[in-house]
Coordinates of C-alpha atoms in Angstrom, one line a residue:
M5 CA -2.5 -2.7 -16.4
I6 CA -6.1 -3.8 -15.9
E7 CA -8.5 -0.9 -15.9
R8 CA -11.0 -0.2 -13.1
S9 CA -9.7 -2.6 -10.5
L10 CA -11.0 -3.1 -7.0
F11 CA -8.2 -4.2 -4.6
V12 CA -9.8 -5.7 -1.5
T13 CA -7.3 -6.9 1.2
L14 CA -8.0 -9.0 4.3
H15 CA -5.6 -7.9 7.0
D16 CA -4.0 -9.4 10.1
I17 CA -4.4 -13.1 9.1
H18 CA -2.8 -15.6 11.4
P19 CA -3.7 -19.0 13.0
L20 CA -5.2 -17.6 16.2
N21 CA -8.1 -15.8 14.3
S22 CA -8.4 -18.3 11.4
S23 CA -12.1 -19.1 12.1
K24 CA -13.2 -15.5 11.9
I25 CA -11.0 -14.9 8.8
E26 CA -12.5 -17.9 7.0
K27 CA -16.0 -16.6 7.6
Q28 CA -15.2 -13.2 6.4
R29 CA -13.6 -14.6 3.2
E30 CA -16.8 -16.6 2.6
Q31 CA -18.9 -13.5 3.0
L32 CA -16.7 -11.5 0.6
L33 CA -17.0 -14.3 -1.9
S34 CA -20.8 -14.1 -1.6
W35 CA -20.6 -10.4 -2.3
G36 CA -18.6 -11.0 -5.5
V37 CA -15.0 -10.5 -4.4
S38 CA -13.6 -13.4 -6.4
K39 CA -9.9 -12.6 -5.6
M40 CA -8.2 -10.5 -3.0
G41 CA -5.0 -10.0 -1.1
L42 CA -4.3 -12.0 2.1
L43 CA -2.1 -10.0 4.5
I44 CA -0.5 -12.8 6.6
I45 CA 1.4 -12.3 9.8
P46 CA 4.1 -15.0 10.1
Y47 CA 4.4 -15.1 13.9
Y48 CA 1.6 -13.1 15.4
H49 CA 2.7 -11.3 18.7
H50 CA 5.4 -14.0 19.2
K51 CA 2.6 -16.5 20.1
K52 CA 2.3 -18.9 17.2
S53 CA 4.0 -19.4 13.9
I54 CA 2.0 -20.0 10.8
E55 CA 4.1 -23.1 10.2
E56 CA 2.7 -24.6 13.4
D57 CA -0.9 -24.8 12.1
E58 CA -1.4 -27.3 9.3
K59 CA -5.1 -26.6 9.0
F60 CA -4.5 -22.9 8.7
C61 CA -1.8 -23.4 6.0
N62 CA -4.0 -25.7 4.0
W63 CA -6.8 -23.1 4.0
V64 CA -4.4 -20.3 2.8
T65 CA -3.1 -22.6 0.1
S66 CA -6.6 -23.4 -1.1
R67 CA -7.3 -19.7 -1.3
I68 CA -4.1 -19.0 -3.3
Q69 CA -5.1 -21.8 -5.7
A70 CA -8.5 -20.0 -6.1
G71 CA -6.8 -16.7 -7.0
D72 CA -6.1 -14.9 -3.8
E73 CA -2.6 -13.5 -3.3
P74 CA -0.5 -14.0 -0.1
I75 CA 1.2 -10.8 1.2
I76 CA 3.7 -10.7 4.0
H77 CA 2.3 -8.4 6.7
G78 CA 5.1 -7.6 9.1
F79 CA 6.5 -10.5 11.1
Y80 CA 5.4 -10.3 14.7
H81 CA 2.9 -7.3 14.2
D82 CA 4.1 -5.8 17.5
R83 CA 6.9 -3.5 18.7
L84 CA 8.5 -5.8 21.3
G85 CA 12.2 -4.9 21.6
I86 CA 11.9 -1.7 19.4
T87 CA 12.9 1.6 21.0
E88 CA 10.2 4.2 21.3
K89 CA 10.6 7.7 20.1
I90 CA 8.5 10.5 21.7
S91 CA 7.8 11.9 18.2
Q92 CA 6.2 8.6 17.2
L93 CA 4.0 8.0 20.2
F94 CA 0.9 9.1 18.3
W95 CA 1.4 6.4 15.7
T96 CA 2.5 3.6 18.2
Q97 CA 0.1 4.3 21.1
F98 CA -3.0 6.0 19.6
Y99 CA -3.2 5.3 15.9
T100 CA -2.2 1.6 16.5
Q101 CA -2.0 -0.5 19.7
Q102 CA 1.8 -1.0 19.8
E103 CA 1.6 -2.7 16.3
A104 CA 3.7 -0.4 14.1
E105 CA 6.4 -3.0 13.9
F106 CA 8.5 -1.4 11.1
L107 CA 8.4 2.1 12.4
N108 CA 11.9 3.0 13.8
I109 CA 13.2 -0.5 13.4
E110 CA 16.9 -1.1 12.9
E111 CA 18.0 -2.2 9.4
K112 CA 19.6 -5.5 10.6
E113 CA 16.5 -6.5 12.5
A114 CA 14.2 -5.5 9.6
I115 CA 16.2 -7.5 7.1
E116 CA 16.2 -10.6 9.3
R117 CA 12.5 -10.4 9.7
L118 CA 11.9 -9.9 5.9
V119 CA 14.2 -12.8 5.1
Q120 CA 12.7 -15.1 7.7
A121 CA 9.1 -14.3 6.6
K122 CA 9.9 -14.9 2.9
K123 CA 11.6 -18.2 3.8
M124 CA 8.5 -19.3 5.8
F125 CA 6.3 -18.5 2.8
M126 CA 8.6 -20.4 0.4
N127 CA 8.6 -23.5 2.7
L128 CA 4.8 -23.5 2.5
G129 CA 4.8 -23.1 -1.3
W130 CA 3.5 -19.6 -1.2
Q131 CA 5.1 -17.1 -3.6
S132 CA 4.8 -13.5 -2.3
K133 CA 5.8 -10.5 -4.3
G134 CA 4.7 -8.0 -1.8
F135 CA 5.2 -6.7 1.8
I136 CA 2.9 -4.4 3.6
A137 CA 4.0 -3.0 7.0
P138 CA 1.5 -3.2 9.9
G139 CA -0.6 0.0 10.0
W140 CA 1.1 1.0 6.7
L141 CA 3.7 2.6 9.0
Y142 CA 7.3 2.6 8.0
E143 CA 10.2 5.0 7.3
P144 CA 11.8 5.6 3.8
P145 CA 14.7 3.2 4.2
L146 CA 12.3 0.3 4.2
L147 CA 11.8 0.7 0.4
D148 CA 15.5 0.1 -0.2
W149 CA 15.5 -2.9 2.1
L150 CA 12.5 -4.4 0.3
R151 CA 14.1 -3.9 -3.1
K152 CA 17.3 -5.5 -1.7
E153 CA 15.2 -8.6 -0.7
R154 CA 13.5 -8.7 -4.1
F155 CA 10.0 -7.6 -3.1
S156 CA 8.1 -6.1 -6.0
Y157 CA 5.7 -3.8 -4.2
T158 CA 4.5 -2.4 -0.9
A159 CA 1.8 0.1 0.0
A160 CA 1.1 3.1 2.2
I161 CA -2.4 4.1 3.2
D162 CA -2.6 6.5 0.3
R163 CA -0.6 4.7 -2.4
I164 CA 0.7 1.5 -3.9
I165 CA 4.4 1.5 -4.3
L166 CA 6.1 -0.5 -7.1
L167 CA 9.7 -1.4 -6.5
E168 CA 10.8 -3.1 -9.7
S169 CA 13.0 -0.2 -10.8
F170 CA 15.7 1.7 -8.9
N171 CA 13.3 4.6 -8.3
P172 CA 10.0 3.5 -6.9
S173 CA 6.8 4.4 -8.8
Y174 CA 3.5 5.3 -7.2
I175 CA -0.1 4.6 -7.9
Y176 CA -2.1 7.0 -5.7
S177 CA -5.2 5.4 -4.2
F178 CA -6.3 6.2 -0.6
S179 CA -7.5 2.9 1.0
L180 CA -10.9 2.7 2.6
C181 CA -10.3 1.4 6.1
W182 CA -12.3 1.3 9.3
S183 CA -11.1 1.9 12.8
N184 CA -13.2 -0.3 15.1
R185 CA -11.7 0.0 18.6
S186 CA -14.3 2.3 20.1
L187 CA -17.7 3.8 19.2
W188 CA -16.4 7.2 18.3
R189 CA -13.7 5.7 16.1
R190 CA -16.3 3.6 14.3
S191 CA -18.7 6.5 13.8
I192 CA -16.0 8.7 12.4
S193 CA -14.8 5.9 10.1
Q194 CA -18.2 5.4 8.7
V195 CA -18.5 9.1 7.8
W196 CA -15.0 9.2 6.4
N197 CA -15.4 6.1 4.3
G198 CA -18.8 7.2 3.0
W199 CA -17.1 10.4 1.8
L200 CA -14.1 8.5 0.4
K201 CA -16.3 6.2 -1.6
N202 CA -18.2 9.1 -3.1
N203 CA -15.0 10.8 -3.9
C204 CA -13.6 7.8 -5.7
I205 CA -16.8 7.6 -7.8
K206 CA -16.8 11.3 -8.5
R207 CA -13.2 11.3 -9.7
K208 CA -13.7 8.0 -11.6
K209 CA -10.8 6.4 -9.9
A210 CA -9.4 3.5 -11.9
Y211 CA -8.0 1.8 -8.8
V212 CA -9.9 1.5 -5.6
R213 CA -8.6 -0.1 -2.4
V214 CA -10.7 -1.5 0.5
A215 CA -8.9 -2.9 3.6
V216 CA -10.8 -5.3 5.8
H217 CA -9.8 -6.2 9.4
P218 CA -10.9 -9.2 11.5
E219 CA -12.9 -7.1 14.0
D220 CA -14.8 -5.2 11.4
S221 CA -17.5 -8.0 11.2
D222 CA -18.1 -7.7 15.0
Y223 CA -20.1 -4.5 14.4
R224 CA -23.2 -4.7 12.3
S225 CA -23.4 -1.1 11.1
L226 CA -19.8 -1.1 10.1
W227 CA -19.9 -4.4 8.3
S228 CA -23.1 -3.4 6.6
Q229 CA -21.5 -0.3 5.3
L230 CA -18.5 -2.2 4.1
E231 CA -20.8 -4.6 2.3
R232 CA -22.7 -1.8 0.6
I233 CA -19.5 -0.1 -0.5
V234 CA -17.9 -3.2 -2.0
K235 CA -21.1 -4.2 -3.8
H236 CA -21.5 -0.6 -5.1
F237 CA -18.0 -0.7 -6.7
L238 CA -18.6 -4.1 -8.2
D239 CA -22.0 -2.9 -9.6
L240 CA -20.1 0.0 -11.3
G241 CA -18.1 -2.7 -13.2
M242 CA -14.9 -2.7 -11.1
E243 CA -13.0 -6.0 -11.3
P244 CA -11.7 -7.7 -8.2
Q245 CA -7.9 -7.9 -8.5
T246 CA -4.7 -8.4 -6.4
Y247 CA -1.7 -6.1 -6.3
G248 CA 0.4 -8.7 -8.1
I249 CA -1.2 -7.8 -11.5
L250 CA 0.6 -4.4 -11.2
V251 CA 4.1 -5.9 -11.3
K252 CA 5.9 -7.4 -14.2
S253 CA 7.4 -10.4 -12.5

């Protein structure tokens, strides 16, 4: 494994927000993030498949060729057709906006979506070793389903999960991530991520994760903090990497 790695991931990538995503990627490049994970939604909110947008696909392909890693990020990124549980309303209604697609999903439906997503990526010439559920929200059986479909890793908000052996192994690293839907969320996020950054430095964490979302750049103070944090870790000698380096094949 490569020591002192900075894993930056750009979330919720799909054709309908491609202009904003491309600008964010350019900014991250200018900060020194030479490679990162691209969390791509195959069929965002049932509206448009990635296969329908040649320009978008060409851009993703160009980024893969430059060292970025494509990661399957759900399939629809919504909960349409999934039964709600009262015990999970916090996660589906408050923590996310009805986007916890793989929380309380039936196995048959989950497998179908995983297979279809992987097929889409293969048809486009994109090799993906990883799957990350929207909101990092899932239930334990998902790990078995991912292994069955030959995914090498996934992630929760507090860990990277390697699936190459029968028993998953964990790399504990709490992802920096900003909630941007309201002023109070943004304020709390900035305090939390400032503390988390300092904690990573204090504990000399070898693996640091930073999750970037499309709307983050809409808010100047949030985006400025994100820039400062990323540059700080790079100045400390951390190397931009993708999760794929952690798996054997």
